[in-house]
Tab-separated table of C-alpha atoms and ligand atoms in Angstrom:
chain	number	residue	atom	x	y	z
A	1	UNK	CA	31.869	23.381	-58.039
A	2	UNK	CA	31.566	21.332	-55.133
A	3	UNK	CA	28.420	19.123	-56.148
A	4	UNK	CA	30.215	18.262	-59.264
A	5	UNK	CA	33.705	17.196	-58.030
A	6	UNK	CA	31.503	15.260	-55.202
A	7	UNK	CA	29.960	13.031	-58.189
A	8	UNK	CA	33.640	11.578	-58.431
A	9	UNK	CA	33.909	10.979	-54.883
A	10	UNK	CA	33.325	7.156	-54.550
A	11	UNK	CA	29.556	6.094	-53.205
A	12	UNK	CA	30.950	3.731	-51.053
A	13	UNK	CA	31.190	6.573	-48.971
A	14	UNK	CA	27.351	6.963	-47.863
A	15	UNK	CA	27.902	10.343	-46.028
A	16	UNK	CA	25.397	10.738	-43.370
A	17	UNK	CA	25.164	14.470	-44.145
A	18	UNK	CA	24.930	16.911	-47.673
A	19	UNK	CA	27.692	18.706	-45.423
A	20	UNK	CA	31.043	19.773	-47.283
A	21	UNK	CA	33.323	21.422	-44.461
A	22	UNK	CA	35.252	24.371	-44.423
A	23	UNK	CA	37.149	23.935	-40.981
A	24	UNK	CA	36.350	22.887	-37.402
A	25	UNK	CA	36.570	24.547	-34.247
A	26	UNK	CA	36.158	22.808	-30.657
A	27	UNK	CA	32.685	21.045	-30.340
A	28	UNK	CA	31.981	22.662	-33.653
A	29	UNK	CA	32.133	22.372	-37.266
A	30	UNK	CA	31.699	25.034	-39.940
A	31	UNK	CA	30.600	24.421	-43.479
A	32	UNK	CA	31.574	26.272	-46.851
A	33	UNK	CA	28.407	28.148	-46.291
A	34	UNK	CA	29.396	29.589	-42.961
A	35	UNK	CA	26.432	27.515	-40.991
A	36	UNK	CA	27.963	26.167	-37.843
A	37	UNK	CA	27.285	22.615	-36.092
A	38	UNK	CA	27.513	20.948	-33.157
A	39	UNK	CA	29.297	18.325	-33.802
A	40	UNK	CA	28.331	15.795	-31.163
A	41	UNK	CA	29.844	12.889	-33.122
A	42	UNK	CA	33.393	13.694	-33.069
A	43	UNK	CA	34.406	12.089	-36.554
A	44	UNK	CA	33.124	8.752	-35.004
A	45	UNK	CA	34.854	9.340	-31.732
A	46	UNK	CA	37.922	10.738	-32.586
A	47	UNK	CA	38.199	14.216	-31.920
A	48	UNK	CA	38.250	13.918	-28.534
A	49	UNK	CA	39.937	16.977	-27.740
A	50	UNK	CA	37.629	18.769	-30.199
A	51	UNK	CA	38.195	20.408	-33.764
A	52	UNK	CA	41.602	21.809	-34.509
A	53	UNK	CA	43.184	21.969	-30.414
A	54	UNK	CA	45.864	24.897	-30.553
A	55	UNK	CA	48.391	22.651	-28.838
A	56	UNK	CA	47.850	19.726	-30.904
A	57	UNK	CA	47.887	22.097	-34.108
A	58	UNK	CA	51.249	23.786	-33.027
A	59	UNK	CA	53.089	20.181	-31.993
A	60	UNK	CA	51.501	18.585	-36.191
A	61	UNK	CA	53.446	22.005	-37.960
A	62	UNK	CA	56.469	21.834	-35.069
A	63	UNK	CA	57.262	18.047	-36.079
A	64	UNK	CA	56.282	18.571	-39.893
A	65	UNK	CA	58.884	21.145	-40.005
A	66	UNK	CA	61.532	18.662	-38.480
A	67	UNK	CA	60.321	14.927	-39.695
A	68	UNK	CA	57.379	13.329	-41.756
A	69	UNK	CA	58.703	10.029	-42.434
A	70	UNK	CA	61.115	7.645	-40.074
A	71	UNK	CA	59.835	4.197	-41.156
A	72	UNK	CA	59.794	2.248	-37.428
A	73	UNK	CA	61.623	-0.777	-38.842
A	74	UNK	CA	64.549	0.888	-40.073
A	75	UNK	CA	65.309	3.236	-37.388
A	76	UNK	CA	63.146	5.036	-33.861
A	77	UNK	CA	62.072	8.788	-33.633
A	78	UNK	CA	61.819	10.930	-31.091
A	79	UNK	CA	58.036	11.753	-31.229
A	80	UNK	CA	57.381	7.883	-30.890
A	81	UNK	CA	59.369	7.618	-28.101
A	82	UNK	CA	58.039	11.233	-26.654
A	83	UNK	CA	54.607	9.395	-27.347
A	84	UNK	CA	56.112	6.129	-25.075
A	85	UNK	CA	56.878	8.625	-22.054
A	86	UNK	CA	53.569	9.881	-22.004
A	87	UNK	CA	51.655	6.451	-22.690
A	88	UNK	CA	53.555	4.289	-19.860
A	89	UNK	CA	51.915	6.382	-16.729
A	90	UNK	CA	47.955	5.442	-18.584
A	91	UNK	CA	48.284	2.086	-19.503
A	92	UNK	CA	47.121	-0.769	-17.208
A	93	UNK	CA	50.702	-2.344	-15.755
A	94	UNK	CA	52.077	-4.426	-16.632
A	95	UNK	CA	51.747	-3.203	-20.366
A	96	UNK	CA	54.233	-1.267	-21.432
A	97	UNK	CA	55.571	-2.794	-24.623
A	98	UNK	CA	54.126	-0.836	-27.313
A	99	UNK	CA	53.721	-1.319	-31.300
A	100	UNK	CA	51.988	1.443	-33.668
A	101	UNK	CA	49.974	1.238	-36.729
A	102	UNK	CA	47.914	3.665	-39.096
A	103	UNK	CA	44.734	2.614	-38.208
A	104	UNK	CA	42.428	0.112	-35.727
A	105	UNK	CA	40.992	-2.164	-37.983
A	106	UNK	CA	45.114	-2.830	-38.497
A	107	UNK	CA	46.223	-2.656	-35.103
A	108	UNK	CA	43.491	-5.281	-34.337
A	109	UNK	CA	44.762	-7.365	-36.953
A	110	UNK	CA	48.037	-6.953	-35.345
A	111	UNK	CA	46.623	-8.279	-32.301
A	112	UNK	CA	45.545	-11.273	-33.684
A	113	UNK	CA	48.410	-12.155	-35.220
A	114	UNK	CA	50.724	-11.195	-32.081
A	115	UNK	CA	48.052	-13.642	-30.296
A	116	UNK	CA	48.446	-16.173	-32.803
A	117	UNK	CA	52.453	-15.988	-32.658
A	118	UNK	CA	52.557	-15.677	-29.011
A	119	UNK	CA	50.236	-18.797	-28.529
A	120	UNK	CA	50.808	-21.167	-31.648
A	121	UNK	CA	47.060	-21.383	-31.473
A	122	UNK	CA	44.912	-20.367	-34.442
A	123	UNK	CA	41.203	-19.005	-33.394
A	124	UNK	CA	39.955	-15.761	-31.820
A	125	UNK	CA	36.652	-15.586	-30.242
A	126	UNK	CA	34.292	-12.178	-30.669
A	127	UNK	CA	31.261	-10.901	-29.580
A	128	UNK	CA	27.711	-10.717	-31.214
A	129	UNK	CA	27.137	-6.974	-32.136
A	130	UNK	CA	30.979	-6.131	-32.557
A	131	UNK	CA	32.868	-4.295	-34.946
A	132	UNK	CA	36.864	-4.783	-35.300
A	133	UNK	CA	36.952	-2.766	-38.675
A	134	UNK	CA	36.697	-3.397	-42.582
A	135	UNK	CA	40.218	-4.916	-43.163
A	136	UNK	CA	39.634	-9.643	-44.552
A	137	UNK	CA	40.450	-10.741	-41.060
A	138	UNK	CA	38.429	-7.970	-39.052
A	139	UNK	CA	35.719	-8.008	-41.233
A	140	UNK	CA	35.605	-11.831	-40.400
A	141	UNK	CA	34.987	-10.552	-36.896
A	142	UNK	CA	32.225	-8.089	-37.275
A	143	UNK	CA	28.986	-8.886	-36.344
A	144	UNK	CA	27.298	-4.948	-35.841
A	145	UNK	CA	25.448	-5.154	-39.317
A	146	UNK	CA	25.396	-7.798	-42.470
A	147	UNK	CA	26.218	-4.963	-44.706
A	148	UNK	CA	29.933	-5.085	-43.599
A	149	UNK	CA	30.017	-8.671	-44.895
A	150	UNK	CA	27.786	-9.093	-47.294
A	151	UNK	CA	29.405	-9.571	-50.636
A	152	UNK	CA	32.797	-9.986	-49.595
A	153	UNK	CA	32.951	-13.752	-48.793
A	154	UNK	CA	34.249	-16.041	-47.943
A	155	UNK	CA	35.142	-14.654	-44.976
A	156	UNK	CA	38.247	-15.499	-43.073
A	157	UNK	CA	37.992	-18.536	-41.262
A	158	UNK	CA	39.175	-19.106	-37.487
A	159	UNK	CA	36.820	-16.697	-35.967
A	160	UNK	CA	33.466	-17.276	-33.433
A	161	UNK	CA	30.930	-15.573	-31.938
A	162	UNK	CA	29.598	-15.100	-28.145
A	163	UNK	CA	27.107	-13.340	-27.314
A	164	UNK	CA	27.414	-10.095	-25.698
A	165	UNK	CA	25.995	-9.128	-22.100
A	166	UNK	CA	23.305	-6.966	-24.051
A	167	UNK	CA	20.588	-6.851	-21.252
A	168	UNK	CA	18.048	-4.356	-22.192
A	169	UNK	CA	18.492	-6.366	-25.857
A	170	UNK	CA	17.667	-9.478	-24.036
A	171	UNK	CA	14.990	-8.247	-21.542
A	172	UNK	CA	16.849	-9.424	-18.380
A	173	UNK	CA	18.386	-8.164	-15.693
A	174	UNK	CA	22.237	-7.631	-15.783
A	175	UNK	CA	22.761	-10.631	-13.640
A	176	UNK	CA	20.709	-12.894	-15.226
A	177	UNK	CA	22.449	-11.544	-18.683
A	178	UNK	CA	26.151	-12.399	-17.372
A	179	UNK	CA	24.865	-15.710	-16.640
A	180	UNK	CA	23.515	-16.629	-19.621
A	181	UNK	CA	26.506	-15.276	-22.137
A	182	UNK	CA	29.567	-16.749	-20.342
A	183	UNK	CA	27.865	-20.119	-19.899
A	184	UNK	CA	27.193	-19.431	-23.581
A	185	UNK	CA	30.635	-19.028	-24.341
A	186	UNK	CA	31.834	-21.857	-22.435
A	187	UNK	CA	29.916	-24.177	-24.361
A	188	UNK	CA	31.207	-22.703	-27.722
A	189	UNK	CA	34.880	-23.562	-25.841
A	190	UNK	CA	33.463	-27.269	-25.678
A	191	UNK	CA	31.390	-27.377	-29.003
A	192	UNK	CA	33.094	-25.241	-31.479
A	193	UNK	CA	37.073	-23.979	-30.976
A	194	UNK	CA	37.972	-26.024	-28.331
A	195	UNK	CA	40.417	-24.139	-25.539
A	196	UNK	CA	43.941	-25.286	-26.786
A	197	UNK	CA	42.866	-24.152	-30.624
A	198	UNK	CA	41.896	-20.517	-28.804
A	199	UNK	CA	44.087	-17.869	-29.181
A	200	UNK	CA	42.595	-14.919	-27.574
A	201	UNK	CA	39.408	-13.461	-27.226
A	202	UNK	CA	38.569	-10.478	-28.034
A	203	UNK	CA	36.146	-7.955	-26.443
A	204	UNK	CA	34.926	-3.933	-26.785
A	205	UNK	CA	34.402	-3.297	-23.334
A	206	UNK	CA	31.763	-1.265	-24.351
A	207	UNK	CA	30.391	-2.452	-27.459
A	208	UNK	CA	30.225	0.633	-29.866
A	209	UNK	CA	29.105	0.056	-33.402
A	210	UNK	CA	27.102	-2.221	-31.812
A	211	UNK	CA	24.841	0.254	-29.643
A	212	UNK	CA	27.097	1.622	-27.521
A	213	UNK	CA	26.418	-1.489	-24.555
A	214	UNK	CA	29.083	-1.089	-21.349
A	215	UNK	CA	29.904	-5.144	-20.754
A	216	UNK	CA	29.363	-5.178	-16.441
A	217	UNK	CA	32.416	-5.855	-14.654
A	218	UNK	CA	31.055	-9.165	-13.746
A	219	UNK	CA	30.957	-10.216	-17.227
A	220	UNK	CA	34.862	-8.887	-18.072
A	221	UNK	CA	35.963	-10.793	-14.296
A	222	UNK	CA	34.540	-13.779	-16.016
A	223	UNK	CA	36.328	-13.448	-19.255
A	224	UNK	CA	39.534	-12.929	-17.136
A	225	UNK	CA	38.698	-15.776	-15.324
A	226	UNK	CA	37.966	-18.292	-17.907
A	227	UNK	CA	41.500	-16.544	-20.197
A	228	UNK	CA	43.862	-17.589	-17.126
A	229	UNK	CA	41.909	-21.075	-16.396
A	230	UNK	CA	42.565	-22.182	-20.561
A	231	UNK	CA	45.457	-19.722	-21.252
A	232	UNK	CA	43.560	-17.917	-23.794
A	233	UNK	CA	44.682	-13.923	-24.693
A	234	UNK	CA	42.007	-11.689	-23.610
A	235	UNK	CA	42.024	-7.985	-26.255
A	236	UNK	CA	40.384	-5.200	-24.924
A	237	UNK	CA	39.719	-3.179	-28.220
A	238	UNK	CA	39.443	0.187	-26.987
A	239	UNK	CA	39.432	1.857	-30.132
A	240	UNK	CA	36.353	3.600	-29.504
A	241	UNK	CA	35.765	3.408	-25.992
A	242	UNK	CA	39.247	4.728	-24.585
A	243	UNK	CA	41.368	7.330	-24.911
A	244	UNK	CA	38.830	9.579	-22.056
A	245	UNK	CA	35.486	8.584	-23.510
A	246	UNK	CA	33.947	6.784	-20.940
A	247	UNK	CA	36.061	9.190	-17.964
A	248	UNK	CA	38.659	6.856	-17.569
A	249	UNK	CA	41.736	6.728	-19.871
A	250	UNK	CA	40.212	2.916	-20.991
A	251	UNK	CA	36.703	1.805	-20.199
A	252	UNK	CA	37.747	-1.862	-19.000
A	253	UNK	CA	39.210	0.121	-16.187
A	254	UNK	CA	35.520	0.246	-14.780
A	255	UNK	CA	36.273	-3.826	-14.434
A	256	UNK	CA	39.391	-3.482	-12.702
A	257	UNK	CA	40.515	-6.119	-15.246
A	258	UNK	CA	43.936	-6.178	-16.911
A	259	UNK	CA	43.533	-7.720	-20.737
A	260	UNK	CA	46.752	-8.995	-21.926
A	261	UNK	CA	47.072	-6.900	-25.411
A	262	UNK	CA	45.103	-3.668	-25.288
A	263	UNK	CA	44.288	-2.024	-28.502
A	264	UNK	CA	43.720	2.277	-29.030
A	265	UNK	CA	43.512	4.359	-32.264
A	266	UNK	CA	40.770	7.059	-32.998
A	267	UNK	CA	41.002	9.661	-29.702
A	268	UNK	CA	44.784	8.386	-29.873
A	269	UNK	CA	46.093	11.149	-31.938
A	270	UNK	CA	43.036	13.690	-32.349
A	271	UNK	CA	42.229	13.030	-35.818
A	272	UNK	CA	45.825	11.891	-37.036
A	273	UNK	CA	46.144	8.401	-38.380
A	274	UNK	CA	47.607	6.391	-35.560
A	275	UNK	CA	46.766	3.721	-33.853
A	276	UNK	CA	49.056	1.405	-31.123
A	277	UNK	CA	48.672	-2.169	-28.878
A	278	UNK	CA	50.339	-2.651	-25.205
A	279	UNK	CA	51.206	-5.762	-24.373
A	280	UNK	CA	53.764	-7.202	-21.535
A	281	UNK	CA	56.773	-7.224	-22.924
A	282	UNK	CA	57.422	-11.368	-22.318
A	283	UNK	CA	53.952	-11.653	-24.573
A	284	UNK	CA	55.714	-8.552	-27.336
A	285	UNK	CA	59.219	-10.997	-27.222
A	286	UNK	CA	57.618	-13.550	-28.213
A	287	UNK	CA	56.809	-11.592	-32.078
A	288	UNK	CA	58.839	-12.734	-34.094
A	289	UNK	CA	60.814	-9.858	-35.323
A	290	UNK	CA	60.345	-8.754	-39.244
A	291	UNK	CA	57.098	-10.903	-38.959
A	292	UNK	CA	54.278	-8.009	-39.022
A	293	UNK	CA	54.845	-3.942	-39.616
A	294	UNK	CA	53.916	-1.755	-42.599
A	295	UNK	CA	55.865	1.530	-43.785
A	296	UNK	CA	53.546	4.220	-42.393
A	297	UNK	CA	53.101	2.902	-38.740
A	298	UNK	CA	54.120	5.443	-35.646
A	299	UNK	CA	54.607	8.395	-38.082
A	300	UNK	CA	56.637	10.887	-36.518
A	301	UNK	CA	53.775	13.453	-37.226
A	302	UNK	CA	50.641	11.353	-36.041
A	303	UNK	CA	53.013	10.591	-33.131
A	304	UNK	CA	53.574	14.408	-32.295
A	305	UNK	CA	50.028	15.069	-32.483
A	306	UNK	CA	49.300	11.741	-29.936
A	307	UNK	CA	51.687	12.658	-27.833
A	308	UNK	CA	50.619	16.264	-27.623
A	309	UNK	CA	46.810	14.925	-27.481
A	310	UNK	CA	47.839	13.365	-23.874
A	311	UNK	CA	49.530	16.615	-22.225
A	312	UNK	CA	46.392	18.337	-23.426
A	313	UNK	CA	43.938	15.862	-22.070
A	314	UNK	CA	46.128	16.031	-18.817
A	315	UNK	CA	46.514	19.660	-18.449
A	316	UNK	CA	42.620	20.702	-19.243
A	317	UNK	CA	41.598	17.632	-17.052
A	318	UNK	CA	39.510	16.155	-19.912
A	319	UNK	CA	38.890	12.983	-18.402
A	320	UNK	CA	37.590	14.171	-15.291
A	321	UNK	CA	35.455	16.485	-17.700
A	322	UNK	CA	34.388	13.440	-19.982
A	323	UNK	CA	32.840	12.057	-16.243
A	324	UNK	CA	31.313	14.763	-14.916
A	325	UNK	CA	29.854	15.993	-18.414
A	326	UNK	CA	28.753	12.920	-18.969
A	327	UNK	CA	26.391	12.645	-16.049
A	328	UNK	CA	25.108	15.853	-16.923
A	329	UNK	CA	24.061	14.645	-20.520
A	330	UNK	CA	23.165	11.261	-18.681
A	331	UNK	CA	20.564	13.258	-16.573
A	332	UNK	CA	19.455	15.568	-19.535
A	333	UNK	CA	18.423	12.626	-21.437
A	334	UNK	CA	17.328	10.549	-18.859
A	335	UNK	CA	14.678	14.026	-18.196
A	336	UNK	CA	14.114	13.589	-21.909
A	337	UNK	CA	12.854	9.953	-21.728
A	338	UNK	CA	10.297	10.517	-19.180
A	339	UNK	CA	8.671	12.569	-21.199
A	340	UNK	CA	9.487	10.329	-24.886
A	341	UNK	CA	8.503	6.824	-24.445
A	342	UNK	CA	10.118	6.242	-27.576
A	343	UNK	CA	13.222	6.058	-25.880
A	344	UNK	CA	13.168	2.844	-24.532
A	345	UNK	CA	17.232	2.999	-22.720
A	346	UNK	CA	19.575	5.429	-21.820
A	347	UNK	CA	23.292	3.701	-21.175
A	348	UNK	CA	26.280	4.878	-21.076
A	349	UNK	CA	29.458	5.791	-19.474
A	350	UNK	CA	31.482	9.065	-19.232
A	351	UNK	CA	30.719	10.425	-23.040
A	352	UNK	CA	29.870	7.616	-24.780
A	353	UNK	CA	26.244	7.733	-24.581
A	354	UNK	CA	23.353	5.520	-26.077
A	355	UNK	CA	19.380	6.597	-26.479
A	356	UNK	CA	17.827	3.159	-27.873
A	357	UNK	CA	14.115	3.876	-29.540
A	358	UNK	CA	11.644	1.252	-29.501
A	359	UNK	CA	8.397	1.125	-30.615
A	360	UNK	CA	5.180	0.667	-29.047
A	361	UNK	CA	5.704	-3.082	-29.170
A	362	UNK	CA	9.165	-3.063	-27.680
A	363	UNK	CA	10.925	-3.889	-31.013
A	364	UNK	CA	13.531	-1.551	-32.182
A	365	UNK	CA	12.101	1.994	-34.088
A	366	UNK	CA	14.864	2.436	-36.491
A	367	UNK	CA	12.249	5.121	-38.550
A	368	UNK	CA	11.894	6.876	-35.550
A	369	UNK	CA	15.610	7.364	-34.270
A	370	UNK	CA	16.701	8.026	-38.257
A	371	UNK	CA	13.841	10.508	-38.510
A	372	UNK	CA	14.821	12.426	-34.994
A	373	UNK	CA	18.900	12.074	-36.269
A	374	UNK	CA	17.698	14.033	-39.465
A	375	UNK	CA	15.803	16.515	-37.621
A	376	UNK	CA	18.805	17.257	-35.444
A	377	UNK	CA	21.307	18.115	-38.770
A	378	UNK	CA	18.315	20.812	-39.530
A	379	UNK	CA	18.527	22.261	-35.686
A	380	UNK	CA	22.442	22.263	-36.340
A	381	UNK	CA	23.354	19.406	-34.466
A	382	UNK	CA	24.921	16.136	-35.747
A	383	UNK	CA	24.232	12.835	-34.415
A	384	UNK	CA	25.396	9.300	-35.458
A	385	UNK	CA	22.699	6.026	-35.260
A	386	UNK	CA	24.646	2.921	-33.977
A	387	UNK	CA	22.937	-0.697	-33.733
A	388	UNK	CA	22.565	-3.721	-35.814
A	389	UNK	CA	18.923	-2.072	-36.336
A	390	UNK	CA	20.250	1.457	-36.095
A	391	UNK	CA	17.656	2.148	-33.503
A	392	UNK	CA	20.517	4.265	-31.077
A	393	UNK	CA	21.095	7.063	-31.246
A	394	UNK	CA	24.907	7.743	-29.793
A	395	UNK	CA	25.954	10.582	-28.055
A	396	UNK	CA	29.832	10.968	-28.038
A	397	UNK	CA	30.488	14.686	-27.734
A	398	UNK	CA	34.350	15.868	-27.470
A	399	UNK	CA	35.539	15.745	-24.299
A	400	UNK	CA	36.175	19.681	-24.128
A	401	UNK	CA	32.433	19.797	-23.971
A	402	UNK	CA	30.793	22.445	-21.926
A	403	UNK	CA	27.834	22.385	-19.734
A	404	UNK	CA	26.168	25.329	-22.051
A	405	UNK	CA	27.153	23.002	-24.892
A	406	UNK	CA	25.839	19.665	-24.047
A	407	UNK	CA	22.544	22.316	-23.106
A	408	UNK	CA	22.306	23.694	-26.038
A	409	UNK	CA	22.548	20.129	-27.789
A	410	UNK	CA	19.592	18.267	-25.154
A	411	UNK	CA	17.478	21.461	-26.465
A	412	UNK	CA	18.305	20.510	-30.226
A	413	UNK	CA	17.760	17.198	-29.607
A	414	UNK	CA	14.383	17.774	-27.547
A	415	UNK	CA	12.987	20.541	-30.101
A	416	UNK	CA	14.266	17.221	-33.171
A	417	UNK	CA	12.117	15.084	-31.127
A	418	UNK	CA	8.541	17.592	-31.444
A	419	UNK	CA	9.567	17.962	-34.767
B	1	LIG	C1	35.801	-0.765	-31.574
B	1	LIG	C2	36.383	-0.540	-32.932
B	1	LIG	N1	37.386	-1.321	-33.354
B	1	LIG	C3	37.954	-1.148	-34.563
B	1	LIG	C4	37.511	-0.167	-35.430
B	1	LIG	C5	38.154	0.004	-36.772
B	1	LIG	O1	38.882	1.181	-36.806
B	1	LIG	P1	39.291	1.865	-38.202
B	1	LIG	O2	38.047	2.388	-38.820
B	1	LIG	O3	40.263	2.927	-37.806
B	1	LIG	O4	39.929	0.807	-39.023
B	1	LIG	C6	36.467	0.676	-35.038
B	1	LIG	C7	35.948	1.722	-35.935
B	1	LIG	O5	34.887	2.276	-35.754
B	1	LIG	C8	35.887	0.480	-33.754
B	1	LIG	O6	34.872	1.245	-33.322
């Protein structure tokens, strides 16, 4: 039954797996065969507080029972404003004016148009190596891998691209690598959007689709610096980087940089469509109201589920678990390296984890990580490639993550590796 109703399934969906699943449970997921997984990709970072959390469960069927559908512009819930309460004490001050969407390739969007409004000025500036999601304007500012514009032009216009503090990319020291990219990026202010046609820039603190990079504080203190000197909007998109990942709620915290719209979705609402922007509320005024929205945004059951998602990742401690597990699986695969000189880097912060394979030469091995990824599924343990040569493989485990667990997965990985 199943591999005929998958022929209708559209290709466009390349799974990375022949997996159909039957139901998830913590770290793990369990297929219609009964063979269990690790699942040490979280649904591309969103699970965070693994498969199927009790307490997250219980608050989906309590609202579901109560509300599915208060559209935002018409009238306020209380699950969105439950969800407020419990944002206001994570977000960086002074944001606290919040607006939801479904999803973050919208909720960027949203931030580029709030920018736009907010400044009357009409370009954005992005990163080499990012990805903003799959929507005309965000696809405009994707530069992880041709394929997500290939085919789709002409691209939306307004949009250029910096290059991103990629060190071990570049060969250089971190330093040396902050240098170069915001001198880089000051000339593009001089030679191609000049600083009064620049509406915000926008920046992954640590670059995800893109290899899973942290940006050094320097390099984020520079971005601030050179936003307040031309009145530019910095964007933290934290889609994939905050919510816990990287053991802080948001990874520019590392910085101790404060962006002036910052953007979450994915670990947001454990696997519930939902995605939201802070901003301070004199930047939210100036939006003009009725000018952006859409009918789903800040449903009352993705809200439940977010707001539930925070109490959980409060009361188990999963942040402080997301830091200390992550220097476990840090130290595992840094023990792994020594003895694989395949794996050229090992970055990271908290649980969002990168092993970059390179070749003898020192050019990316994208055979070698795709070969070691597939090896993994057949140990039982699922790992995503990240990249613009898919050369990394990313290690973003959920944040309820044991020490057993992330053991069990270094000996998966390790035995993928001999294979
Ligand atoms: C940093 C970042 N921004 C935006 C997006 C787009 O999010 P979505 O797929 O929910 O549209 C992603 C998705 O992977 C992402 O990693």
């Amino acid at each position: 039954m199943d591999e005929k109703t998958l022929s209708h399934l559209s290709g466009v969906w390349n799974r990375a797996w022949p997996l159909v699943v039957d139901h998830g449970e913590g770290p793990y997921l369990i297929d219609t065969t009964g063979r269990r997984y690790l699942d040490f990709t979280c649904g591309i970072g969103v699970t965070n507080t693994g498969h199927a959390h009790p307490r997250v469960v219980a608050a989906i069927q309590e609202q579901a029972a109560k509300l599915l559908h208060g559209q935002a512009a018409l009238v306020a819930h209380q699950p969105m404003l439950r969800l407020v309460e419990e944002l206001l004490p994570i977000v960086p001050k002074p944001l606290d004016s919040f607006f939801f969407t479904n999803s973050g390739a919208e909720v960027i969007e949203g931030a580029v148009k709030l920018a736009r409004h907010a400044t009357g000025k009409p370009n954005v500036i992005v990163f080499q190596g990012s990805f903003h999601g799959r929507t005309n304007a965000t696809m405009a500012m994707t530069t992880s891998k041709t394929i997500y514009r290939a085919g789709y032009g002409p691209l939306a216009s307004g949009v250029f691209v910096a290059p991103f503090p990629y060190a071990y990319y570049y060969g250089w020291d971190e330093e040396t690598t902050v240098r170069f990219c915001l001198r880089e990026l000051k000339l593009i202010l001089k030679s191609q959007t000049a600083p009064n046609e620049t509406a915000a820039i926008v920046i992954e603190p640590v670059l995800g689709e893109g290899g899973y990079v942290p940006a050094p504080a320097a390099f984020l203190q520079g971005l601030r610096e050179i936003c307040d000197h031309y009145g530019i909007l910095l964007v933290a998109d934290e889609v994939q980087a905050g919510f816990g990942r990287t053991g802080r709620w948001f990874s520019i915290e590392y910085s101790g940089v404060v962006p002036d719209i910052l953007v979450m979705a994915k670990g947001l609402a454990s696997g519930m469509p939902l995605a939201g922007l802070a901003a301070r509320p004199a930047l939210m005024e100036r939006w003009v109201p009725g000018s952006h929205g859409g009918t789903y945004g800040g449903n009352a059951v993705c809200c439940a589920a977010a707001a539930a998602t925070i109490q959980v990742m409060r009361d188990e401690r999963l942040i402080e678990n997301a830091a200390a597990m992550g220097e476990v699986l840090m130290n595992g695969l840094r023990h792994i390296q020594a003895k694989h000189p395949e794996i050229g880097d090992v970055r990271g912060r908290g649980l969002m984890i990168a092993s970059e394979f390179t070749d003898p030469k020192g050019e990316p091995w994208t055979d070698r990580a795709k070969a070691v990824a597939g090896a993994a599924y057949q140990k039982g343990l699922l790992l995503l490639r990240c990249g613009s040569y898919e050369n990394t493989i990313r290690w973003i485990p959920p944040l309820i993550i044991s020490a057993s667990q992330i053991e069990d997965g270094l000996e998966k990985f390790q035995a993928a590796l001999e294979a």
